[in-house]
mmCIF file of C-alpha atoms in Angstrom:
data_model
loop_
_atom_site.group_PDB
_atom_site.id
_atom_site.type_symbol
_atom_site.label_atom_id
_atom_site.label_comp_id
_atom_site.label_asym_id
_atom_site.label_seq_id
_atom_site.Cartn_x
_atom_site.Cartn_y
_atom_site.Cartn_z
ATOM 1 C CA MET A 675 -169.843 -259.803 -151.242
ATOM 2 C CA ALA A 676 -166.346 -258.928 -151.728
ATOM 3 C CA VAL A 677 -167.194 -257.277 -155.417
ATOM 4 C CA LYS A 678 -167.581 -253.403 -154.776
ATOM 5 C CA THR A 679 -167.042 -252.694 -158.635
ATOM 6 C CA GLU A 680 -169.351 -254.887 -161.464
ATOM 7 C CA PHE A 681 -167.577 -255.557 -164.827
ATOM 8 C CA SER A 682 -169.053 -256.437 -168.115
ATOM 9 C CA LYS A 683 -167.930 -259.366 -170.591
ATOM 10 C CA GLN A 684 -167.513 -256.172 -172.895
ATOM 11 C CA GLN A 685 -164.936 -254.365 -170.409
ATOM 12 C CA PHE A 686 -162.981 -257.668 -169.444
ATOM 13 C CA ILE A 687 -162.537 -258.740 -173.339
ATOM 14 C CA GLU A 688 -161.101 -255.017 -173.550
ATOM 15 C CA ILE A 689 -158.925 -255.194 -170.661
ATOM 16 C CA LEU A 690 -157.703 -258.878 -171.812
ATOM 17 C CA SER A 691 -156.806 -257.298 -175.533
ATOM 18 C CA ASP A 692 -153.741 -255.447 -173.843
ATOM 19 C CA TYR A 693 -152.579 -259.212 -172.829
ATOM 20 C CA THR A 694 -151.313 -262.192 -174.576
ATOM 21 C CA LEU A 695 -154.029 -264.677 -172.460
ATOM 22 C CA GLY A 696 -155.745 -265.631 -175.399
ATOM 23 C CA ASP A 697 -159.592 -264.828 -176.084
ATOM 24 C CA PHE A 698 -161.931 -264.205 -173.264
ATOM 25 C CA THR A 699 -164.588 -266.828 -172.755
ATOM 26 C CA ALA A 700 -165.968 -266.181 -169.085
ATOM 27 C CA PHE A 701 -165.739 -264.386 -165.779
ATOM 28 C CA LYS A 702 -166.909 -265.211 -162.028
ATOM 29 C CA PRO A 703 -166.895 -263.016 -159.035
ATOM 30 C CA ILE A 704 -164.515 -264.514 -155.929
ATOM 31 C CA THR A 705 -166.585 -263.619 -152.806
ATOM 32 C CA ALA A 706 -163.687 -264.281 -150.269
ATOM 33 C CA GLY A 707 -161.834 -260.894 -149.376
ATOM 34 C CA THR A 708 -163.412 -258.043 -147.692
ATOM 35 C CA VAL A 709 -161.591 -254.945 -149.536
ATOM 36 C CA GLN A 710 -160.189 -255.280 -152.902
ATOM 37 C CA THR A 711 -162.361 -256.601 -155.837
ATOM 38 C CA ASN A 712 -161.434 -260.072 -157.494
ATOM 39 C CA PHE A 713 -162.734 -262.360 -160.532
ATOM 40 C CA LEU A 714 -161.922 -265.651 -161.751
ATOM 41 C CA LEU A 715 -161.301 -264.847 -165.903
ATOM 42 C CA GLN A 716 -161.364 -267.843 -167.973
ATOM 43 C CA THR A 717 -159.847 -267.553 -171.493
ATOM 44 C CA THR A 718 -158.387 -269.993 -174.385
ATOM 45 C CA GLN A 719 -155.291 -269.944 -172.405
ATOM 46 C CA GLY A 720 -156.290 -271.080 -169.156
ATOM 47 C CA THR A 721 -157.918 -269.560 -165.968
ATOM 48 C CA PHE A 722 -156.374 -266.040 -164.807
ATOM 49 C CA VAL A 723 -157.042 -263.678 -161.459
ATOM 50 C CA PHE A 724 -157.875 -260.042 -162.079
ATOM 51 C CA ARG A 725 -157.359 -257.849 -158.996
ATOM 52 C CA TYR A 726 -159.192 -254.566 -158.870
ATOM 53 C CA TYR A 727 -157.533 -252.312 -156.236
ATOM 54 C CA GLU A 728 -160.952 -250.205 -154.945
ATOM 55 C CA ASN A 729 -158.708 -248.251 -152.541
ATOM 56 C CA ARG A 730 -154.916 -248.412 -153.013
ATOM 57 C CA SER A 731 -152.665 -245.708 -155.074
ATOM 58 C CA MET A 732 -150.826 -246.585 -157.958
ATOM 59 C CA GLY A 733 -147.635 -246.368 -156.040
ATOM 60 C CA SER A 734 -149.037 -249.386 -153.424
ATOM 61 C CA VAL A 735 -149.602 -251.452 -155.873
ATOM 62 C CA LEU A 736 -146.565 -251.077 -157.419
ATOM 63 C CA PHE A 737 -145.080 -252.234 -154.480
ATOM 64 C CA GLU A 738 -147.279 -255.405 -154.656
ATOM 65 C CA SER A 739 -146.396 -255.995 -158.285
ATOM 66 C CA ASP A 740 -142.743 -255.583 -157.594
ATOM 67 C CA LEU A 741 -142.731 -257.712 -154.169
ATOM 68 C CA THR A 742 -144.437 -260.514 -156.033
ATOM 69 C CA GLN A 743 -142.071 -260.716 -159.129
ATOM 70 C CA TYR A 744 -139.198 -260.632 -156.658
ATOM 71 C CA LEU A 745 -140.607 -263.451 -154.626
ATOM 72 C CA LYS A 746 -141.398 -265.705 -157.862
ATOM 73 C CA LYS A 747 -137.593 -264.821 -158.764
ATOM 74 C CA LYS A 748 -136.785 -266.394 -155.427
ATOM 75 C CA ARG A 749 -139.042 -269.507 -156.310
ATOM 76 C CA TYR A 750 -141.548 -268.543 -153.309
ATOM 77 C CA PRO A 751 -145.039 -269.914 -153.238
ATOM 78 C CA CYS A 752 -147.338 -267.152 -154.239
ATOM 79 C CA PRO A 753 -149.186 -266.014 -157.582
ATOM 80 C CA ALA A 754 -146.985 -264.370 -160.310
ATOM 81 C CA PRO A 755 -148.262 -260.779 -161.477
ATOM 82 C CA LEU A 756 -148.681 -261.516 -165.470
ATOM 83 C CA LYS A 757 -147.464 -257.980 -167.857
ATOM 84 C CA ASN A 758 -149.160 -256.649 -170.493
ATOM 85 C CA SER A 759 -147.946 -256.254 -174.423
ATOM 86 C CA LYS A 760 -146.546 -253.051 -172.798
ATOM 87 C CA GLY A 761 -144.070 -254.926 -170.440
ATOM 88 C CA ARG A 762 -145.989 -253.338 -167.698
ATOM 89 C CA TYR A 763 -147.657 -255.371 -164.718
ATOM 90 C CA VAL A 764 -150.074 -252.787 -163.530
ATOM 91 C CA GLY A 765 -153.044 -251.441 -165.447
ATOM 92 C CA THR A 766 -156.002 -249.113 -164.873
ATOM 93 C CA HIS A 767 -159.587 -248.873 -165.292
ATOM 94 C CA ASN A 768 -161.341 -246.128 -164.533
ATOM 95 C CA GLU A 769 -158.161 -244.359 -162.745
ATOM 96 C CA LYS A 770 -157.928 -247.334 -160.389
ATOM 97 C CA PRO A 771 -155.073 -249.700 -160.664
ATOM 98 C CA TYR A 772 -155.512 -253.423 -161.538
ATOM 99 C CA ILE A 773 -153.355 -256.227 -161.645
ATOM 100 C CA ILE A 774 -153.947 -260.023 -163.294
ATOM 101 C CA PHE A 775 -152.236 -262.943 -161.568
ATOM 102 C CA GLU A 776 -151.634 -266.274 -162.594
ATOM 103 C CA PHE A 777 -154.170 -268.501 -160.849
ATOM 104 C CA VAL A 778 -153.086 -271.359 -158.419
ATOM 105 C CA GLU A 779 -155.108 -274.141 -157.815
ATOM 106 C CA GLY A 780 -155.829 -275.032 -153.868
ATOM 107 C CA GLN A 781 -158.176 -274.559 -150.931
ATOM 108 C CA HIS A 782 -158.780 -272.003 -148.338
ATOM 109 C CA LEU A 783 -158.676 -274.015 -144.965
ATOM 110 C CA GLU A 784 -160.424 -272.198 -141.947
ATOM 111 C CA ASN A 785 -159.024 -274.738 -139.465
ATOM 112 C CA PRO A 786 -155.829 -276.234 -140.806
ATOM 113 C CA ASP A 787 -154.299 -279.058 -138.802
ATOM 114 C CA ALA A 788 -150.925 -279.275 -136.836
ATOM 115 C CA ALA A 789 -149.127 -280.272 -140.123
ATOM 116 C CA GLN A 790 -150.485 -277.644 -142.181
ATOM 117 C CA THR A 791 -150.182 -275.055 -139.268
ATOM 118 C CA LYS A 792 -146.026 -275.976 -139.338
ATOM 119 C CA GLN A 793 -145.830 -275.728 -143.273
ATOM 120 C CA LEU A 794 -147.266 -272.128 -142.721
ATOM 121 C CA ILE A 795 -145.038 -271.262 -140.103
ATOM 122 C CA GLN A 796 -142.031 -272.230 -141.990
ATOM 123 C CA LYS A 797 -143.302 -270.759 -145.123
ATOM 124 C CA VAL A 798 -143.596 -267.240 -143.067
ATOM 125 C CA ALA A 799 -140.147 -267.370 -141.928
ATOM 126 C CA GLU A 800 -138.718 -268.364 -145.348
ATOM 127 C CA LEU A 801 -140.246 -265.103 -146.555
ATOM 128 C CA GLN A 802 -138.409 -263.188 -143.993
ATOM 129 C CA ASN A 803 -135.523 -264.735 -144.671
ATOM 130 C CA LEU A 804 -135.823 -264.186 -148.543
ATOM 131 C CA THR A 805 -136.837 -260.423 -147.950
ATOM 132 C CA ARG A 806 -134.144 -259.676 -145.035
ATOM 133 C CA ASN A 807 -133.236 -255.783 -146.143
ATOM 134 C CA TYR A 808 -135.388 -255.933 -149.318
ATOM 135 C CA LYS A 809 -136.915 -253.122 -149.606
ATOM 136 C CA PRO A 810 -139.079 -252.495 -153.442
ATOM 137 C CA ARG A 811 -138.687 -249.019 -154.961
ATOM 138 C CA HIS A 812 -142.573 -247.850 -154.095
ATOM 139 C CA THR A 813 -141.959 -248.689 -150.177
ATOM 140 C CA LYS A 814 -142.719 -245.368 -149.189
ATOM 141 C CA TYR A 815 -146.180 -245.804 -150.691
ATOM 142 C CA ARG A 816 -147.273 -248.519 -148.088
ATOM 143 C CA TRP A 817 -147.880 -248.215 -144.595
ATOM 144 C CA ASN A 818 -144.744 -249.708 -143.163
ATOM 145 C CA TYR A 819 -145.611 -250.610 -139.487
ATOM 146 C CA ASP A 820 -143.588 -248.787 -136.875
ATOM 147 C CA LEU A 821 -144.235 -246.532 -133.796
ATOM 148 C CA ALA A 822 -144.222 -243.437 -136.095
ATOM 149 C CA LEU A 823 -147.202 -244.583 -138.084
ATOM 150 C CA CYS A 824 -148.882 -246.333 -135.213
ATOM 151 C CA GLN A 825 -149.133 -243.138 -133.321
ATOM 152 C CA GLN A 826 -150.064 -241.001 -136.899
ATOM 153 C CA LEU A 827 -153.052 -243.251 -137.493
ATOM 154 C CA ALA A 828 -154.204 -243.627 -133.625
ATOM 155 C CA ARG A 829 -154.436 -239.632 -134.079
ATOM 156 C CA GLU A 830 -156.258 -239.588 -137.197
ATOM 157 C CA GLU A 831 -158.870 -242.102 -135.908
ATOM 158 C CA ALA A 832 -158.981 -240.071 -132.362
ATOM 159 C CA ASP A 833 -159.492 -236.661 -134.255
ATOM 160 C CA LYS A 834 -162.120 -238.263 -136.810
ATOM 161 C CA ILE A 835 -164.427 -239.706 -133.773
ATOM 162 C CA ASN A 836 -163.510 -236.265 -131.860
ATOM 163 C CA THR A 837 -165.218 -237.062 -128.625
ATOM 164 C CA VAL A 838 -163.452 -237.285 -124.850
ATOM 165 C CA GLN A 839 -163.437 -241.010 -124.740
ATOM 166 C CA ALA A 840 -161.353 -241.152 -128.094
ATOM 167 C CA LYS A 841 -158.950 -238.191 -126.716
ATOM 168 C CA GLU A 842 -158.856 -240.287 -123.235
ATOM 169 C CA LYS A 843 -157.786 -243.455 -125.072
ATOM 170 C CA LEU A 844 -155.725 -241.854 -127.425
ATOM 171 C CA ALA A 845 -153.699 -240.389 -124.181
ATOM 172 C CA TRP A 846 -153.127 -243.876 -122.954
ATOM 173 C CA PHE A 847 -152.540 -245.162 -126.530
ATOM 174 C CA GLU A 848 -149.419 -242.593 -126.384
ATOM 175 C CA HIS A 849 -147.882 -243.514 -123.211
ATOM 176 C CA GLU A 850 -147.829 -246.882 -124.083
ATOM 177 C CA LEU A 851 -146.438 -246.733 -127.525
ATOM 178 C CA SER A 852 -143.944 -244.422 -125.308
ATOM 179 C CA GLN A 853 -142.738 -247.331 -123.372
ATOM 180 C CA LEU A 854 -141.926 -249.636 -126.451
ATOM 181 C CA ILE A 855 -138.335 -250.458 -127.164
ATOM 182 C CA LEU A 856 -137.684 -251.072 -130.428
ATOM 183 C CA PRO A 857 -133.567 -250.302 -131.751
ATOM 184 C CA ARG A 858 -132.714 -249.485 -135.201
ATOM 185 C CA SER A 859 -130.468 -252.455 -135.031
ATOM 186 C CA LEU A 860 -133.475 -254.919 -135.149
ATOM 187 C CA PRO A 861 -133.715 -256.469 -138.779
ATOM 188 C CA LYS A 862 -136.451 -255.210 -141.453
ATOM 189 C CA GLY A 863 -137.712 -256.595 -144.315
ATOM 190 C CA ILE A 864 -141.114 -257.809 -145.794
ATOM 191 C CA CYS A 865 -143.763 -259.112 -143.629
ATOM 192 C CA HIS A 866 -147.223 -260.160 -145.167
ATOM 193 C CA CYS A 867 -149.309 -258.783 -142.004
ATOM 194 C CA ASP A 868 -152.728 -260.870 -143.052
ATOM 195 C CA PHE A 869 -152.575 -264.487 -142.486
ATOM 196 C CA HIS A 870 -156.347 -264.993 -142.587
ATOM 197 C CA PHE A 871 -157.167 -268.479 -143.921
ATOM 198 C CA SER A 872 -158.717 -266.587 -147.355
ATOM 199 C CA ASN A 873 -154.946 -265.709 -147.733
ATOM 200 C CA ILE A 874 -153.777 -269.040 -147.958
ATOM 201 C CA LEU A 875 -154.006 -272.234 -150.368
ATOM 202 C CA PHE A 876 -153.566 -275.472 -149.486
ATOM 203 C CA GLN A 877 -153.636 -278.660 -151.821
ATOM 204 C CA ASN A 878 -153.962 -282.359 -151.075
ATOM 205 C CA GLY A 879 -152.911 -281.332 -147.127
ATOM 206 C CA GLU A 880 -149.456 -279.398 -148.531
ATOM 207 C CA PHE A 881 -149.010 -275.805 -148.496
ATOM 208 C CA LYS A 882 -149.639 -274.458 -152.145
ATOM 209 C CA ALA A 883 -149.360 -270.298 -152.261
ATOM 210 C CA LEU A 884 -149.778 -267.503 -149.940
ATOM 211 C CA ILE A 885 -151.772 -264.990 -151.622
ATOM 212 C CA ASP A 886 -152.697 -261.245 -151.135
ATOM 213 C CA PHE A 887 -150.057 -258.877 -150.668
ATOM 214 C CA ASP A 888 -152.377 -256.388 -149.944
ATOM 215 C CA ASP A 889 -151.062 -255.306 -146.278
ATOM 216 C CA ALA A 890 -147.367 -256.524 -146.716
ATOM 217 C CA ASN A 891 -144.860 -253.777 -145.751
ATOM 218 C CA TYR A 892 -141.399 -253.051 -145.028
ATOM 219 C CA THR A 893 -141.481 -253.425 -141.179
ATOM 220 C CA PHE A 894 -139.487 -255.205 -138.544
ATOM 221 C CA LEU A 895 -138.973 -259.056 -139.717
ATOM 222 C CA MET A 896 -140.285 -260.353 -136.135
ATOM 223 C CA TYR A 897 -143.542 -258.588 -137.165
ATOM 224 C CA ASP A 898 -145.178 -261.749 -138.734
ATOM 225 C CA LEU A 899 -144.203 -263.829 -136.285
ATOM 226 C CA ALA A 900 -145.737 -261.478 -133.362
ATOM 227 C CA THR A 901 -149.266 -262.108 -135.390
ATOM 228 C CA LEU A 902 -148.724 -265.929 -135.517
ATOM 229 C CA ILE A 903 -148.281 -266.164 -131.716
ATOM 230 C CA ASP A 904 -151.260 -265.902 -129.398
ATOM 231 C CA PRO A 905 -150.314 -266.651 -125.715
ATOM 232 C CA PHE A 906 -153.538 -265.379 -124.468
ATOM 233 C CA LEU A 907 -156.419 -268.169 -123.550
ATOM 234 C CA PRO A 908 -158.718 -268.812 -126.267
ATOM 235 C CA SER A 909 -161.495 -267.783 -123.914
ATOM 236 C CA PHE A 910 -160.030 -264.459 -123.393
ATOM 237 C CA ASP A 911 -161.072 -262.716 -126.741
ATOM 238 C CA TRP A 912 -162.357 -259.581 -127.987
ATOM 239 C CA ASN A 913 -166.056 -260.721 -127.313
ATOM 240 C CA SER A 914 -165.587 -262.133 -124.046
ATOM 241 C CA TRP A 915 -162.484 -260.303 -122.384
ATOM 242 C CA SER A 916 -164.632 -258.338 -119.981
ATOM 243 C CA HIS A 917 -165.433 -262.071 -118.286
ATOM 244 C CA PHE A 918 -161.946 -261.508 -116.695
ATOM 245 C CA LYS A 919 -161.427 -259.549 -113.605
ATOM 246 C CA PRO A 920 -158.290 -256.784 -113.796
ATOM 247 C CA GLY A 921 -154.952 -258.921 -112.736
ATOM 248 C CA GLU A 922 -156.431 -262.236 -113.219
ATOM 249 C CA ASN A 923 -154.163 -265.009 -115.466
ATOM 250 C CA VAL A 924 -155.189 -264.744 -119.188
ATOM 251 C CA PHE A 925 -152.312 -266.383 -120.651
ATOM 252 C CA ASP A 926 -151.383 -270.305 -121.778
ATOM 253 C CA PHE A 927 -148.016 -269.920 -123.793
ATOM 254 C CA SER A 928 -148.078 -273.697 -124.876
ATOM 255 C CA ALA A 929 -149.079 -273.298 -128.377
ATOM 256 C CA ALA A 930 -147.116 -269.693 -128.673
ATOM 257 C CA SER A 931 -143.925 -271.325 -127.604
ATOM 258 C CA GLN A 932 -144.312 -274.086 -130.249
ATOM 259 C CA THR A 933 -145.069 -271.462 -132.805
ATOM 260 C CA VAL A 934 -141.642 -269.914 -131.914
ATOM 261 C CA MET A 935 -140.022 -273.068 -132.080
ATOM 262 C CA GLU A 936 -140.952 -273.863 -135.362
ATOM 263 C CA TYR A 937 -140.548 -270.395 -136.482
ATOM 264 C CA THR A 938 -136.660 -270.457 -135.299
ATOM 265 C CA ARG A 939 -136.108 -273.892 -137.107
ATOM 266 C CA HIS A 940 -136.077 -271.883 -140.024
ATOM 267 C CA ARG A 941 -135.370 -268.605 -139.487
ATOM 268 C CA PRO A 942 -133.378 -268.192 -135.681
ATOM 269 C CA LEU A 943 -133.537 -265.047 -134.060
ATOM 270 C CA ASN A 944 -130.544 -263.147 -132.561
ATOM 271 C CA ASN A 945 -130.275 -262.454 -129.115
ATOM 272 C CA ASN A 946 -131.589 -259.021 -129.754
ATOM 273 C CA GLU A 947 -134.852 -260.028 -131.484
ATOM 274 C CA LYS A 948 -135.425 -262.346 -128.882
ATOM 275 C CA SER A 949 -135.338 -259.545 -125.984
ATOM 276 C CA HIS A 950 -137.519 -257.514 -128.062
ATOM 277 C CA LEU A 951 -140.247 -260.086 -129.429
ATOM 278 C CA TYR A 952 -142.067 -258.465 -126.233
ATOM 279 C CA ASP A 953 -142.174 -255.134 -127.887
ATOM 280 C CA VAL A 954 -142.865 -256.106 -130.996
ATOM 281 C CA PHE A 955 -145.759 -258.136 -129.705
ATOM 282 C CA LYS A 956 -147.078 -255.034 -128.151
ATOM 283 C CA LEU A 957 -146.868 -253.392 -131.315
ATOM 284 C CA SER A 958 -148.994 -255.787 -133.173
ATOM 285 C CA ILE A 959 -151.560 -255.338 -130.316
ATOM 286 C CA MET A 960 -151.340 -251.502 -130.318
ATOM 287 C CA PHE A 961 -151.939 -251.764 -134.409
ATOM 288 C CA ASP A 962 -155.341 -253.757 -133.593
ATOM 289 C CA CYS A 963 -156.213 -250.754 -131.532
ATOM 290 C CA VAL A 964 -156.019 -248.572 -134.200
ATOM 291 C CA TRP A 965 -158.201 -250.968 -136.416
ATOM 292 C CA TYR A 966 -160.638 -250.810 -133.956
ATOM 293 C CA PHE A 967 -160.345 -247.531 -132.342
ATOM 294 C CA LYS A 968 -164.206 -246.991 -131.746
ATOM 295 C CA ARG A 969 -164.494 -250.219 -129.985
ATOM 296 C CA GLY A 970 -164.900 -250.377 -126.306
ATOM 297 C CA ASP A 971 -164.939 -247.646 -123.482
ATOM 298 C CA ALA A 972 -161.555 -245.438 -122.679
ATOM 299 C CA LYS A 973 -161.317 -246.792 -119.303
ATOM 300 C CA ASP A 974 -161.370 -250.809 -120.124
ATOM 301 C CA PHE A 975 -161.230 -252.324 -123.413
ATOM 302 C CA TYR A 976 -159.803 -255.305 -124.956
ATOM 303 C CA GLU A 977 -156.511 -254.189 -126.319
ATOM 304 C CA LYS A 978 -156.080 -251.856 -123.124
ATOM 305 C CA ARG A 979 -156.598 -255.077 -120.892
ATOM 306 C CA LYS A 980 -153.811 -257.189 -123.410
ATOM 307 C CA ILE A 981 -151.615 -254.901 -122.942
ATOM 308 C CA ALA A 982 -151.735 -254.335 -118.779
ATOM 309 C CA ALA A 983 -151.474 -258.206 -118.838
ATOM 310 C CA LEU A 984 -148.251 -257.951 -120.832
ATOM 311 C CA ASN A 985 -147.117 -255.481 -118.406
ATOM 312 C CA ASP A 986 -147.809 -257.151 -115.510
ATOM 313 C CA LEU A 987 -146.162 -260.558 -116.774
ATOM 314 C CA GLY A 988 -143.165 -258.411 -117.885
ATOM 315 C CA ARG A 989 -140.260 -258.879 -120.548
ATOM 316 C CA GLU A 990 -138.187 -261.474 -118.709
ATOM 317 C CA HIS A 991 -141.101 -263.579 -117.841
ATOM 318 C CA PHE A 992 -142.233 -263.374 -121.487
ATOM 319 C CA HIS A 993 -139.223 -264.033 -122.802
ATOM 320 C CA ALA A 994 -138.774 -267.390 -120.396
ATOM 321 C CA GLU A 995 -142.352 -268.484 -121.695
ATOM 322 C CA LEU A 996 -141.023 -268.307 -125.361
ATOM 323 C CA PHE A 997 -137.721 -269.293 -125.078
ATOM 324 C CA GLY A 998 -137.131 -271.477 -122.221
ATOM 325 C CA LYS A 999 -137.404 -270.955 -118.485
ATOM 326 C CA GLN A 1000 -133.684 -271.146 -117.981
ATOM 327 C CA LYS A 1001 -133.058 -267.515 -116.262
ATOM 328 C CA ARG A 1002 -131.313 -265.158 -119.355
ATOM 329 C CA ASN A 1003 -130.434 -261.676 -119.226
ATOM 330 C CA VAL A 1004 -133.340 -259.824 -121.384
ATOM 331 C CA GLN A 1005 -132.534 -256.436 -120.534
ATOM 332 C CA PRO A 1006 -133.755 -254.146 -123.257
ATOM 333 C CA LYS A 1007 -130.626 -252.524 -125.029
ATOM 334 C CA ARG A 1008 -130.815 -248.803 -125.708
ATOM 335 C CA GLY A 1009 -127.478 -248.070 -126.727
ATOM 336 C CA ASP A 1010 -127.937 -248.313 -130.305
ATOM 337 C CA GLY A 1011 -130.898 -246.018 -130.983
ATOM 338 C CA LYS A 1012 -134.815 -246.373 -130.741
ATOM 339 C CA GLU A 1013 -137.564 -245.962 -133.185
ATOM 340 C CA GLY A 1014 -138.922 -242.792 -132.143
ATOM 341 C CA CYS A 1015 -142.799 -241.468 -132.385
ATOM 342 C CA ARG A 1016 -143.840 -238.076 -134.496
ATOM 343 C CA SER A 1017 -144.594 -235.624 -131.437
#
């Protein structure tokens, strides 16, 4: 159940009194999602989505409001935030922020087909085209995915757990993070960072909207692409990885290479990006490790095995599998600086 805060009919009547969206008639909780509280609101003018932020600062929510306004002006398919009678897009209730969004008709597909997957990849690439170098005013209030944040969050998790296992995992984590090469010249912009099926709407087989920008942030433009590719065997997963021996092949690049090919049809990658997709992909795994820091033994766990497999594979082989078998010079460039970790 995604609803963490209950609302009454009278409370919604009072909230809607600040808007020109018609008179309240009904409401219904939205059970999809796990973090924020969402309701469908019915008024005499139509249906709207009320999103109540349980654990986000006002600055973080203003980031989302600014971003979705920007995207709607660019005609990107996402729900528009609606302003109240004072011209504000973000309100507060019991000291927590909320936004009322337009309602978009559509269905969540748990298993989209090949054509629908291509549509999603296209819309992801278009998102990055539109937001390259775009930095909303409240960007500093978001977790913007980079090396420094990744290290900071891992240290906080290790301190919170405060066990020998956690300290050992952190030592491995910081070593692997230090091996990533992410030049400052890599283009940045806004990535959505959460393509769970519940955040994508289709209608009559066609992509309708990308919703829920709760995790969106200013990061490497390739980060969304990195989260879409999965070069590992389907049988090598968080609950089955231990069935494989260290050093055993765990890769199948067929789907990942198709994803990269489709993405680059809509947003071509420069040579620098192609070379460092290896590092951004590893960074996405390191963030997964942060989210599941308690999981697994420090000596051998899912994310550690994935990173070890990538280390054994190497940058050049990873590049060749995704961008073509012909031999290319994919040595990392160090001359234009590297994003550093906090020490």
